[in-house]
Amino acid sequence: MAGKTLYDKLWDAHLVKQQEDGSALLYIDLQLLHEVTSPQAFEGLRLAGRQPWRLSGNLATPDHNVPTTAKEREIGVEGIEDPVSKIQVKTLDDNCDEFGITEFKMKDLRQGIVHVVGPEQGATLPGMTVVCGDSHTSTHGAFGALAHGIGTSEVEHVLATQCLIAKKMKNMLVRVDGQLQPGVTAKDVVLAIIGKIGTAGGTGYAVEFGGEAIRSLSIEGRMTVCNMAIEAGARAGMVAVDDNTIEYVKGRPFAPQGDDWDKAVAAWSDLHSDDDAEFDVTVILNGSEIKPQVTWGTSPEMVLPVDATVPDPSQEADPTKKQGIERALEYMGLEANQAIESIQLDRVFIGSCTNSRIEDLREAAAVVKGHTVASTLKQALVVPGSGLVKTQAEAEGLDKIFIEAGLEWREPGCSMCLAMNADKLGQGEHCASTSNRNFEGRQGFGGRTHLVSPAMAAAAAIAGHFVDVREFNGYNG
Amino acid sequence: MQKFEQHNGIVAPLDRANVDTDMIIPKQFLKSIKRSGFGPNLFDELRYLDEGQPDQDCSGRPLNTEFVLNQDRYQGCSILLARENFGCGSSREHAPWALDDFGFRVVIAPSYAEIFYNNCFKNGLLPIVLSETEVDELFAGVEATEGYQLQIDLHKQQVVTPGGKTFSFEVDEFRKHCLLNGLDDIGLTLQHADAINAYEAKRSQEAPWLFSSFK
Ligand code: SF4
């Protein structure tokens, strides 16, 4: 019999009951909650007179709606100016208080984007099952965990039963061989993967990312890759546990300690696919060929290396694809065959659960240091992923580097990633963004998003248009 | 949850691949803490010419008359015909809530994003997968005939065209059972409370660190 994949092992370890009809009850170790997808779940619980199954299996923090200016943040939830956002954040606070769920509220230094907070606190651990009413829950797979997004009805189901009704997915291995070139980051790797397999390429699969280039990424880089697994259609992305994973987890507030730590480390050493494991599909990329990536269209698969030109629909034979390109070019206000480097920018956003951790901020700061943001830019925002990331960045003086270069330094939250708070694009504006979705209107009505790495966003902020960060004057990575 | 057995309804064609949930219901409407009331903002950015605000009265807003849901011939529609990878992107269950609130009971497409697909069943909305060719055929039919209706039979797992042609579709046994009976799956899972307790007892021995609290 063939060996097991990492996903097989995680699945087996959490199987509570296999039903005859093919569905299964899967035990959930950790559910993360935020204000947007939880109110209706708590309401459902209340209406049915149910209690959470296990309080300690849940951790909450508001992130999507929270304002990011210091002034609006000063007094906590009462200071939120948008009345509708305020109600939503308050509802999360009230629900967590009522049911007794631990929440990092707005004024808590530990507050931040759920997918930054979980790993930072050691709440996310190797070998866990992690869910959240948020598709980017795949981020936590970087720790050798089975982590994926769920809908609000499922949030309620997990609250009430600590289980999920699930069906086993198929196994896909995405192997990135070789070494990355300097200036090419985890974000470029995952964009290149999505460009290769498409936004539906991973549908139905749990994707394991492996290969030399993935193994050489830091844990935060692996989080960036797993974060965008969903943009390739895969609910769950994961990377095997190695010494770096264990090193990263060690000493975090909720990580096991003492005897438990030793036991845990021993258990985690098995969290990789067996040598003879079989994958349903294997996709291979050569890491040394990946260049810095920029999305030009309205879907993450519409991505190209920075030195490329925007596609020409007249060269596309498939009518549906041709129509897709035409529509995207029109929405994005681009001409066929236009050089990516010629795209002029209005705003730059460095943040989101994809790229708002300390290493991302260091990467961006290294590029902007000693430069000034282009005068043609309306705004360049840096939004750290959590209060602790912000504190760390300030201790390293990164905030000063950004501010001196003319970027704004904000309070933690999702911010312009989905523009539920006041940070958004105006109609027709082009934005170099380190977030994960370039859908129409995602960052604001009529806004035009280009997804890039933090280093590329930083270089674009200085130049006012896209530039290849590998050739960018002053780049010292 | 509302039951689903059979349904007869007018079909609206949305001829576009990779329709994401941001498009189905834009983020400003996710600020609601309710499950209902999303219908007027379904496909907001495609449907109206201006930018919609939460809690706004939509009746006076300028309509994009070219958008399918604004065309006379599709008024009263309850079956949405779509292209591949429908419902991709964000996990927001507000997307099926909005489709349901608008009056849709069925979506037909060649493929769906998984979270969206799952979310539909939790809300009594039936997502049907037909092949590309069958979907093409339905698009042609809808185009050609005003008031084009389909008959959906979940028991038989069939879509029946006005001309009497039938297409079969697959649906997971468990989901079919829940939909036919309007069952709440939390109640069903709680029938296995003993199994969950037994799992926890065993697991907390093996991996006690998974059961510590966040205090
Ligand atoms: S940062 Fe963006 S993608 Fe991530 S959780 Fe927030 S809104 Fe979602």
XYZ file of C-alpha atoms and ligand atoms in Angstrom:
700
model
C 0.000 0.000 0.000
C 1.241 3.461 -0.855
C 2.300 5.744 1.967
C 0.218 8.665 3.174
C 0.354 12.256 2.143
C 0.490 14.964 4.791
C -3.170 15.672 4.070
C -4.084 11.984 4.512
C -2.384 11.990 7.909
C -4.132 15.147 9.061
C -7.475 13.837 7.852
C -7.070 10.472 9.566
C -6.012 12.047 12.854
C -9.183 14.147 12.968
C -11.762 11.697 11.767
C -14.524 11.367 14.334
C -16.876 9.353 12.204
C -16.970 8.206 8.626
C -20.523 8.076 7.288
C -21.711 5.555 4.741
C -22.722 8.257 2.285
C -19.093 9.399 1.940
C -19.309 12.404 4.222
C -17.407 12.453 7.471
C -17.348 14.230 10.782
C -14.007 15.906 11.140
C -12.809 17.267 14.475
C -11.740 20.919 14.478
C -8.977 21.936 16.873
C -9.187 25.659 16.331
C -11.847 27.981 14.984
C -10.874 31.599 14.414
C -13.661 34.156 14.420
C -13.960 37.690 13.073
C -16.772 40.210 12.936
C -17.999 39.772 9.355
C -18.898 36.096 9.105
C -19.797 35.309 12.708
C -22.824 37.422 13.760
C -25.362 35.223 11.965
C -23.707 32.098 13.396
C -23.986 33.335 16.988
C -27.546 34.417 16.280
C -28.348 30.908 15.002
C -26.873 29.398 18.135
C -28.962 31.650 20.323
C -32.157 30.978 18.396
C -31.669 27.227 18.757
C -30.803 27.561 22.446
C -27.377 25.955 21.913
C -24.063 26.547 23.647
C -20.573 26.355 22.138
C -19.269 22.785 22.366
C -15.792 23.735 23.567
C -14.974 27.345 24.307
C -11.227 26.832 24.216
C -11.489 25.712 20.594
C -12.304 29.271 19.529
C -10.379 32.522 19.325
C -11.708 35.839 17.996
C -10.482 39.227 16.851
C -12.055 41.993 14.755
C -10.113 42.865 11.604
C -12.129 43.538 8.442
C -13.969 46.663 9.589
C -11.571 48.260 11.999
C -10.359 51.732 11.062
C -6.602 52.086 10.615
C -5.987 55.695 11.602
C -4.586 56.281 15.073
C -7.215 58.900 15.818
C -10.174 56.657 15.087
C -8.552 53.846 17.041
C -7.814 55.746 20.212
C -10.903 54.878 22.181
C -11.579 51.438 20.731
C -14.874 50.285 19.244
C -16.813 53.383 20.313
C -14.504 55.486 18.176
C -15.392 53.791 14.862
C -16.984 56.518 12.776
C -18.904 54.321 10.322
C -22.017 53.378 12.306
C -22.591 50.106 10.440
C -19.011 48.932 10.964
C -19.257 49.888 14.601
C -22.335 47.714 15.105
C -20.594 44.762 13.528
C -17.470 45.016 15.664
C -19.568 45.606 18.756
C -21.658 42.564 17.940
C -18.511 40.417 17.919
C -17.465 41.855 21.279
C -20.912 41.216 22.746
C -21.128 37.683 21.377
C -17.695 36.730 22.676
C -18.499 38.215 26.073
C -21.855 36.492 26.234
C -20.558 33.053 25.303
C -17.162 33.365 26.993
C -14.919 33.166 23.935
C -11.442 34.696 24.136
C -11.269 37.776 21.932
C -8.463 40.229 21.240
C -10.506 43.400 21.110
C -9.609 46.535 19.210
C -7.546 48.041 21.989
C -5.642 44.843 22.714
C -2.084 44.919 21.368
C -2.634 41.377 20.101
C -5.506 42.432 17.809
C -4.907 42.075 14.091
C -5.845 40.129 10.977
C -6.937 36.659 12.174
C -4.485 34.895 9.891
C -1.601 36.912 11.265
C -2.747 36.651 14.878
C -3.267 32.860 15.070
C 0.314 31.896 14.125
C 1.825 34.846 15.973
C 0.235 33.699 19.229
C 1.046 30.037 18.748
C -2.702 29.402 18.663
C -2.117 27.794 15.269
C 0.044 24.712 15.757
C 1.406 21.967 13.511
C -0.944 19.035 13.054
C -4.093 21.006 13.815
C -7.308 21.401 11.908
C -8.055 25.121 11.675
C -11.171 26.744 10.239
C -12.490 30.286 9.986
C -15.318 31.955 8.117
C -12.734 33.332 5.750
C -11.270 31.778 2.644
C -7.691 32.778 3.462
C -7.647 30.376 6.387
C -5.452 28.291 4.095
C -2.611 30.486 5.442
C -2.319 28.304 8.550
C -1.417 25.295 6.411
C 2.138 26.670 6.416
C 2.518 24.932 9.782
C 1.673 21.475 8.512
C -1.952 21.997 9.540
C -5.181 21.292 7.681
C -6.705 24.738 7.438
C -9.475 26.066 5.259
C -12.251 28.595 4.972
C -15.886 27.789 5.733
C -19.243 29.537 5.392
C -21.246 31.071 8.204
C -23.564 28.072 8.611
C -20.462 25.973 9.102
C -19.098 28.477 11.621
C -22.285 27.870 13.579
C -21.879 24.116 13.121
C -18.325 24.210 14.462
C -19.349 26.423 17.370
C -22.087 23.964 18.305
C -20.256 20.673 17.697
C -16.502 21.412 17.297
C -16.818 19.303 14.139
C -17.300 19.905 10.465
C -19.183 17.745 7.996
C -16.536 17.226 5.356
C -15.681 15.130 2.374
C -12.165 14.086 1.708
C -10.428 16.107 -0.986
C -7.959 14.802 -3.533
C -4.200 15.281 -3.161
C -2.153 17.659 -5.268
C 1.548 18.315 -4.952
C 2.936 21.598 -6.242
C 6.673 21.251 -6.316
C 8.873 24.277 -6.863
C 12.382 23.071 -7.575
C 15.642 24.984 -7.518
C 16.569 28.270 -5.918
C 14.794 31.590 -6.302
C 16.662 34.534 -7.744
C 17.422 37.435 -5.387
C 14.490 39.839 -5.348
C 12.006 37.036 -6.072
C 9.806 36.292 -3.059
C 7.145 33.908 -1.788
C 4.473 36.155 -3.310
C 6.024 35.851 -6.768
C 6.172 32.080 -6.334
C 2.507 31.756 -5.495
C 1.425 34.174 -8.239
C 3.470 32.139 -10.711
C 1.785 28.951 -9.467
C -1.678 30.493 -9.919
C -0.650 31.724 -13.376
C 0.288 28.178 -14.240
C -2.646 26.181 -12.854
C -5.365 28.852 -13.050
C -7.916 30.046 -10.492
C -9.816 26.766 -10.611
C -6.793 24.495 -11.027
C -6.817 23.439 -7.388
C -10.591 23.000 -6.996
C -11.306 19.760 -5.152
C -7.717 19.341 -3.986
C -5.768 19.813 -0.814
C -2.506 21.205 -2.133
C 0.846 20.464 -0.578
C 3.618 22.862 -1.550
C 7.029 21.233 -1.645
C 10.356 21.285 -3.413
C 13.619 23.033 -2.698
C 12.365 26.568 -3.323
C 9.450 26.124 -0.889
C 11.634 24.478 1.745
C 14.025 27.438 1.545
C 11.250 29.917 2.275
C 10.901 31.266 5.778
C 7.773 30.257 7.698
C 6.272 33.660 6.953
C 7.019 33.126 3.262
C 5.276 29.759 3.436
C 2.273 31.501 4.979
C 2.180 33.845 1.978
C 2.166 30.869 -0.395
C -0.506 28.920 1.516
C -2.587 32.085 1.920
C -3.175 32.236 -1.820
C -3.897 28.517 -2.329
C -7.552 29.539 -2.441
C -6.771 31.852 -5.361
C -5.829 28.690 -7.234
C -9.178 27.183 -6.199
C -7.749 24.979 -3.428
C -9.454 25.409 -0.065
C -6.425 24.086 1.767
C -2.724 24.577 1.085
C 0.002 23.143 3.298
C 3.722 22.714 3.796
C 5.381 19.875 5.708
C 6.802 20.543 9.158
C 10.563 20.914 9.452
C 12.994 22.338 12.006
C 12.186 25.877 10.914
C 8.514 25.337 11.673
C 9.290 24.103 15.152
C 11.760 26.921 15.763
C 9.090 29.454 14.719
C 6.443 28.052 17.036
C 8.700 27.676 20.053
C 8.057 30.068 22.909
C 4.930 31.657 21.442
C 2.285 32.495 24.067
C -0.058 29.550 23.374
C 2.561 27.057 22.209
C 2.929 23.977 24.416
C 5.553 24.120 27.146
C 7.684 21.759 29.230
C 6.829 18.072 28.815
C 4.016 18.886 26.445
C 6.452 20.694 24.193
C 8.713 17.652 23.910
C 5.764 15.372 23.249
C 4.407 17.783 20.667
C 7.717 18.089 18.835
C 7.958 14.309 18.672
C 4.435 14.076 17.246
C 5.074 16.850 14.723
C 8.085 15.078 13.236
C 5.685 12.823 11.343
C 3.912 15.739 9.642
C 5.177 15.277 6.107
C 4.142 13.115 3.180
C 5.688 9.651 3.156
C 8.298 9.049 0.467
C 6.032 6.581 -1.287
C 2.871 8.670 -0.937
C 0.866 9.076 -4.104
C -0.616 12.341 -5.254
C -3.506 12.504 -7.699
C -1.767 15.348 -9.493
C 1.736 16.774 -9.369
C 2.622 20.166 -10.800
C 6.271 21.177 -11.130
C 7.753 24.642 -11.492
C 11.353 25.667 -11.782
C 12.010 28.242 -9.065
C 15.038 29.744 -10.745
C 12.893 30.771 -13.727
C 10.364 32.736 -11.690
C 10.575 36.509 -12.116
C 8.825 39.183 -10.054
C 5.122 38.937 -10.918
C 2.411 41.541 -11.540
C -1.279 40.872 -12.187
C -2.667 42.893 -15.075
C -6.318 41.759 -15.049
C -9.279 41.057 -12.793
C -8.472 37.527 -11.694
C -5.287 36.366 -9.940
C -4.504 34.022 -12.836
C -4.137 37.068 -15.077
C -0.548 37.469 -14.030
C 2.744 38.022 -15.857
C 6.396 38.676 -15.132
C 7.143 42.372 -14.675
C 9.109 42.586 -17.936
C 6.185 41.242 -20.013
C 3.521 43.051 -21.997
C -0.222 42.893 -21.412
C -1.894 40.205 -23.574
C -3.525 40.885 -26.896
C -7.021 39.374 -27.141
C -6.729 39.098 -30.907
C -4.027 36.466 -30.343
C -6.367 34.289 -28.271
C -8.191 31.534 -30.137
C -10.550 30.379 -27.348
C -13.644 32.656 -27.508
C -14.452 32.576 -23.751
C -10.841 33.406 -22.870
C -10.710 36.095 -25.527
C -13.824 37.712 -24.118
C -12.337 37.454 -20.616
C -9.186 39.281 -21.721
C -11.157 41.982 -23.503
C -13.378 42.551 -20.518
C -10.421 42.667 -18.122
C -8.474 45.111 -20.310
C -11.468 47.375 -20.507
C -12.082 47.303 -16.766
C -8.394 47.814 -16.033
C -8.070 50.651 -18.576
C -5.143 48.959 -20.330
C -4.182 48.593 -23.980
C -3.285 45.255 -25.542
C 0.498 44.782 -25.722
C 1.187 47.593 -23.270
C 4.352 47.019 -21.209
C 3.563 46.190 -17.567
C 6.261 48.647 -16.525
C 4.356 51.457 -18.239
C 1.323 51.115 -15.952
C 1.102 54.339 -13.917
C -0.081 54.005 -10.340
C -2.335 56.117 -8.156
C -1.993 54.261 -4.888
C 0.130 51.622 -3.216
C -1.061 49.283 -0.486
C 1.318 47.205 1.601
C -0.621 44.993 3.974
C -3.259 42.182 4.174
C -3.039 38.631 5.506
C -0.847 37.764 2.523
C 1.913 40.283 3.210
C 1.683 42.244 6.443
C 4.038 40.324 8.710
C 7.344 41.655 9.950
C 9.427 40.115 7.160
C 7.146 41.701 4.551
C 7.585 45.097 6.161
C 11.346 44.639 6.343
C 11.393 43.692 2.677
C 9.449 46.820 1.709
C 11.433 49.106 4.008
C 14.726 47.887 2.519
C 13.533 49.071 -0.895
C 12.156 52.482 0.056
C 14.945 53.414 2.444
C 16.490 56.713 1.429
C 13.981 57.282 -1.406
C 10.822 59.321 -1.747
C 7.428 58.229 -2.998
C 6.676 59.448 -6.546
C 4.876 62.792 -6.575
C 2.242 61.390 -8.941
C 0.999 58.991 -6.284
C -2.084 59.966 -4.260
C -1.347 57.639 -1.401
C 0.942 54.853 -0.253
C -0.251 52.924 2.772
C 1.558 50.501 5.021
C -0.770 48.559 7.292
C 0.826 46.047 9.667
C -0.996 42.772 10.224
C -1.285 42.999 13.997
C -0.544 45.248 16.946
C 2.493 43.117 17.724
C 3.845 43.341 14.173
C 3.419 47.090 14.422
C 5.292 47.244 17.720
C 8.107 45.101 16.366
C 8.403 47.211 13.216
C 8.569 50.374 15.285
C 11.251 48.850 17.497
C 13.277 48.256 14.340
C 12.664 51.797 13.077
C 10.777 50.633 9.979
C 7.949 53.086 10.616
C 10.433 55.976 10.339
C 11.826 54.662 7.078
C 8.316 54.488 5.620
C 7.250 57.883 6.932
C 10.441 59.577 5.743
C 9.894 58.124 2.298
C 6.344 59.500 2.261
C 4.318 56.363 3.019
C 1.570 56.381 5.639
C 2.028 54.154 8.680
C -1.282 52.788 9.980
C -2.929 50.738 12.699
C -3.449 46.987 12.097
C -6.377 45.507 10.151
C -7.509 44.304 6.734
C -7.764 47.862 5.471
C -7.574 48.364 1.712
C -7.407 44.632 1.014
C -11.181 44.659 0.748
C -12.025 48.241 1.568
C -14.667 47.641 4.205
C -13.281 50.511 6.201
C -12.416 53.995 4.945
C -9.265 52.893 3.063
C -10.261 52.368 -0.556
C -9.526 53.080 -4.188
C -11.382 55.700 -6.187
C -12.964 54.837 -9.520
C -10.396 54.050 -12.206
C -7.430 54.284 -9.859
C -4.550 51.843 -10.281
C -3.105 50.316 -7.145
C -0.013 48.191 -6.588
C -1.230 45.976 -3.784
C 0.348 43.217 -1.722
C -3.090 41.701 -1.065
C -4.532 38.608 -2.720
C -7.510 39.531 -4.896
C -7.738 41.750 -7.925
C -11.443 41.199 -8.571
C -13.497 44.063 -9.987
C -14.331 46.526 -7.231
C -12.485 44.529 -4.564
C -10.475 47.507 -3.281
C -13.167 50.064 -3.993
C -15.847 50.699 -6.634
C -14.201 50.841 -10.044
C -10.732 50.418 -8.501
C -7.959 48.659 -10.439
C -5.774 46.306 -8.442
C -2.396 44.896 -9.417
C -1.120 42.183 -7.092
C 2.599 42.211 -6.329
C 5.123 41.380 -3.601
C 5.987 43.907 -0.876
C 9.359 44.629 -2.525
C 7.684 45.233 -5.879
C 5.000 47.438 -4.295
C 7.691 49.454 -2.541
C 9.687 49.948 -5.738
C 6.508 50.911 -7.580
C 5.731 53.488 -4.904
C 9.079 55.160 -5.497
C 8.934 54.992 -9.286
C 5.224 55.775 -9.685
C 4.895 52.824 -12.073
C 5.969 49.185 -12.024
C 9.684 48.486 -12.113
C 11.652 45.289 -11.827
C 12.807 45.337 -8.231
C 15.861 43.308 -9.225
C 17.095 46.317 -11.161
C 15.746 48.925 -8.855
C 18.311 51.461 -7.785
C 18.929 51.067 -4.100
C 17.585 47.567 -3.800
C 19.936 45.763 -1.491
C 18.239 42.393 -1.123
C -33.869 25.367 6.321
C -36.389 25.433 3.482
C -37.044 22.117 1.764
C -36.274 21.525 -1.845
C -38.017 18.832 -3.867
C -39.113 20.165 -7.203
C -38.932 23.513 -8.824
C -40.192 25.136 -11.976
C -38.893 28.535 -12.962
C -37.713 31.139 -15.434
C -34.023 30.955 -16.291
C -31.715 33.993 -16.304
C -28.427 33.549 -18.211
C -25.247 35.085 -16.795
C -22.768 34.487 -19.567
C -19.512 35.032 -17.767
C -16.876 32.686 -16.315
C -15.270 32.940 -12.848
C -18.040 35.006 -11.270
C -16.643 35.702 -7.802
C -18.543 36.248 -4.579
C -17.354 39.888 -4.442
C -19.362 40.315 -7.634
C -22.367 38.427 -6.281
C -22.508 40.652 -3.204
C -19.963 43.471 -2.763
C -18.290 43.938 0.583
C -20.093 47.053 1.786
C -23.195 44.898 2.269
C -21.370 42.389 4.460
C -21.614 44.798 7.348
C -25.099 43.557 8.063
C -25.469 41.278 11.050
C -28.587 39.650 9.574
C -29.075 36.797 7.135
C -31.749 38.462 5.025
C -32.269 41.617 3.029
C -29.382 41.117 0.581
C -31.586 40.596 -2.506
C -31.722 44.220 -3.719
C -27.913 44.288 -3.701
C -27.338 40.992 -5.502
C -24.787 41.702 -8.280
C -24.888 45.336 -7.167
C -22.004 46.604 -9.299
C -23.345 44.966 -12.435
C -26.952 45.830 -11.795
C -26.751 49.531 -10.976
C -24.744 52.344 -12.500
C -23.897 54.020 -9.214
C -22.114 52.744 -6.140
C -24.487 51.127 -3.645
C -24.482 51.857 0.062
C -25.704 49.611 2.862
C -29.258 50.299 4.043
C -29.976 52.393 0.974
C -33.339 52.313 -0.792
C -32.440 50.829 -4.185
C -35.707 51.612 -5.937
C -34.557 54.984 -7.272
C -31.039 53.955 -8.321
C -29.992 54.135 -11.988
C -30.107 50.671 -13.540
C -27.689 49.123 -15.975
C -30.368 48.116 -18.457
C -28.037 45.745 -20.247
C -27.582 43.536 -17.213
C -29.596 40.360 -17.454
C -31.566 40.751 -14.223
C -32.794 44.148 -15.406
C -34.218 42.862 -18.672
C -37.975 42.456 -18.922
C -37.849 38.944 -20.269
C -36.130 37.607 -17.155
C -38.364 39.190 -14.545
C -39.502 36.646 -11.972
C -36.559 34.354 -12.725
C -35.572 31.775 -10.113
C -32.937 29.698 -11.921
C -29.528 31.191 -12.643
C -27.577 29.771 -15.548
C -23.862 30.478 -15.258
C -20.413 29.562 -16.512
C -17.475 27.725 -14.976
C -15.957 28.310 -11.540
C -19.045 30.164 -10.341
C -18.795 31.587 -6.799
C -15.016 31.710 -6.558
C -13.119 33.922 -4.137
C -14.313 34.940 -0.707
C -16.100 32.430 1.526
C -18.936 34.846 2.304
C -22.213 32.987 2.789
C -23.822 36.329 2.015
C -23.533 35.232 -1.635
C -26.083 32.403 -1.394
C -28.112 34.520 1.034
C -28.319 37.244 -1.615
C -29.214 34.796 -4.395
C -31.878 33.259 -2.187
C -33.217 36.610 -1.032
C -33.518 37.751 -4.648
C -35.611 34.672 -5.394
C -33.197 32.175 -6.900
C -33.677 28.543 -5.903
C -31.311 26.902 -8.381
C -27.978 27.688 -10.031
C -26.788 25.696 -13.040
C -23.129 25.856 -14.089
C -20.357 23.564 -15.343
C -18.377 24.014 -12.107
C -18.333 25.888 -8.809
C -15.841 27.009 -6.221
C -16.123 24.590 -3.310
C -16.956 26.878 -0.417
C -19.736 28.541 -2.384
C -21.061 25.157 -3.498
C -21.182 24.003 0.094
C -22.795 27.193 1.309
C -25.656 26.839 -1.182
C -26.841 23.559 0.340
C -26.923 25.090 3.798
C -29.460 27.574 2.524
C -31.837 25.494 0.503
C -30.333 26.658 -2.778
C -29.551 23.872 -5.248
C -26.301 24.211 -7.249
C -26.488 21.880 -10.242
C -23.464 20.817 -12.258
C -24.077 20.048 -15.935
C -21.445 19.508 -18.597
C -20.098 22.421 -20.689
C -22.054 21.157 -23.692
C -25.305 20.875 -21.762
C -24.808 24.344 -20.317
C -24.101 25.671 -23.825
C -27.320 24.089 -25.001
C -29.280 25.732 -22.198
C -27.714 29.128 -22.955
C -28.809 28.722 -26.577
C -32.313 27.742 -25.464
C -32.699 30.696 -23.117
C -31.410 33.052 -25.790
C -33.878 31.752 -28.360
C -37.040 31.608 -26.283
C -38.567 34.299 -24.131
C -39.946 33.013 -20.851
C -37.749 29.908 -21.072
C -38.422 27.713 -18.064
C -36.781 24.650 -16.623
C -38.190 21.985 -14.401
C -35.912 20.695 -11.686
C -36.555 17.417 -9.903
C -34.227 16.723 -7.011
C -35.690 13.244 -6.315
C -34.925 12.110 -9.835
C -31.871 14.369 -10.123
C -33.078 15.736 -13.423
C -33.361 19.006 -15.291
C -36.168 19.018 -17.834
C -36.237 21.527 -20.713
C -39.440 22.984 -22.194
C -38.955 20.637 -25.125
C -38.992 17.669 -22.754
C -35.301 16.910 -22.957
C -33.808 15.737 -19.667
C -30.346 16.197 -18.247
C -29.273 14.202 -15.195
C -27.124 15.654 -12.469
C -25.145 14.247 -9.567
C -25.737 15.220 -5.992
C -24.176 13.920 -2.843
C -26.537 11.564 -0.926
C -26.189 13.353 2.377
C -26.809 16.768 0.900
C -29.767 15.520 -1.088
C -31.275 14.013 2.023
C -30.862 17.257 3.988
C -32.303 19.355 1.191
C -35.304 17.096 0.552
C -36.158 17.099 4.217
C -35.103 20.629 5.094
C -32.854 19.202 7.824
C -30.626 21.220 10.095
C -27.268 19.479 10.026
C -26.223 20.699 13.476
C -29.055 18.642 14.911
C -27.875 15.653 12.882
C -24.295 16.006 14.057
C -25.349 16.327 17.678
C -26.841 12.854 17.386
C -23.192 11.752 17.294
C -22.282 13.569 20.504
C -20.974 10.316 21.996
C -18.551 9.825 19.145
C -17.299 13.406 19.512
C -16.839 12.964 23.247
C -14.973 9.708 22.727
C -12.699 11.322 20.150
C -11.921 14.189 22.509
C -11.181 11.860 25.402
C -8.701 9.861 23.346
C -7.140 12.818 21.604
C -6.635 14.830 24.766
C -4.546 11.933 26.081
C -2.399 11.796 22.966
C -2.109 15.510 22.335
C -3.073 17.430 25.484
C -1.652 20.690 24.119
C -4.547 20.847 21.686
C -6.971 21.225 24.547
C -5.451 24.019 26.595
C -7.324 27.291 26.818
C -6.478 30.758 25.525
C -6.117 32.424 28.907
S -6.567 40.875 4.831
Fe -7.964 40.735 3.124
S -7.987 38.637 2.478
Fe -7.043 38.728 4.483
S -8.682 38.299 5.936
Fe -8.568 40.504 5.676
S -9.965 40.971 4.028
Fe -9.617 38.782 3.953
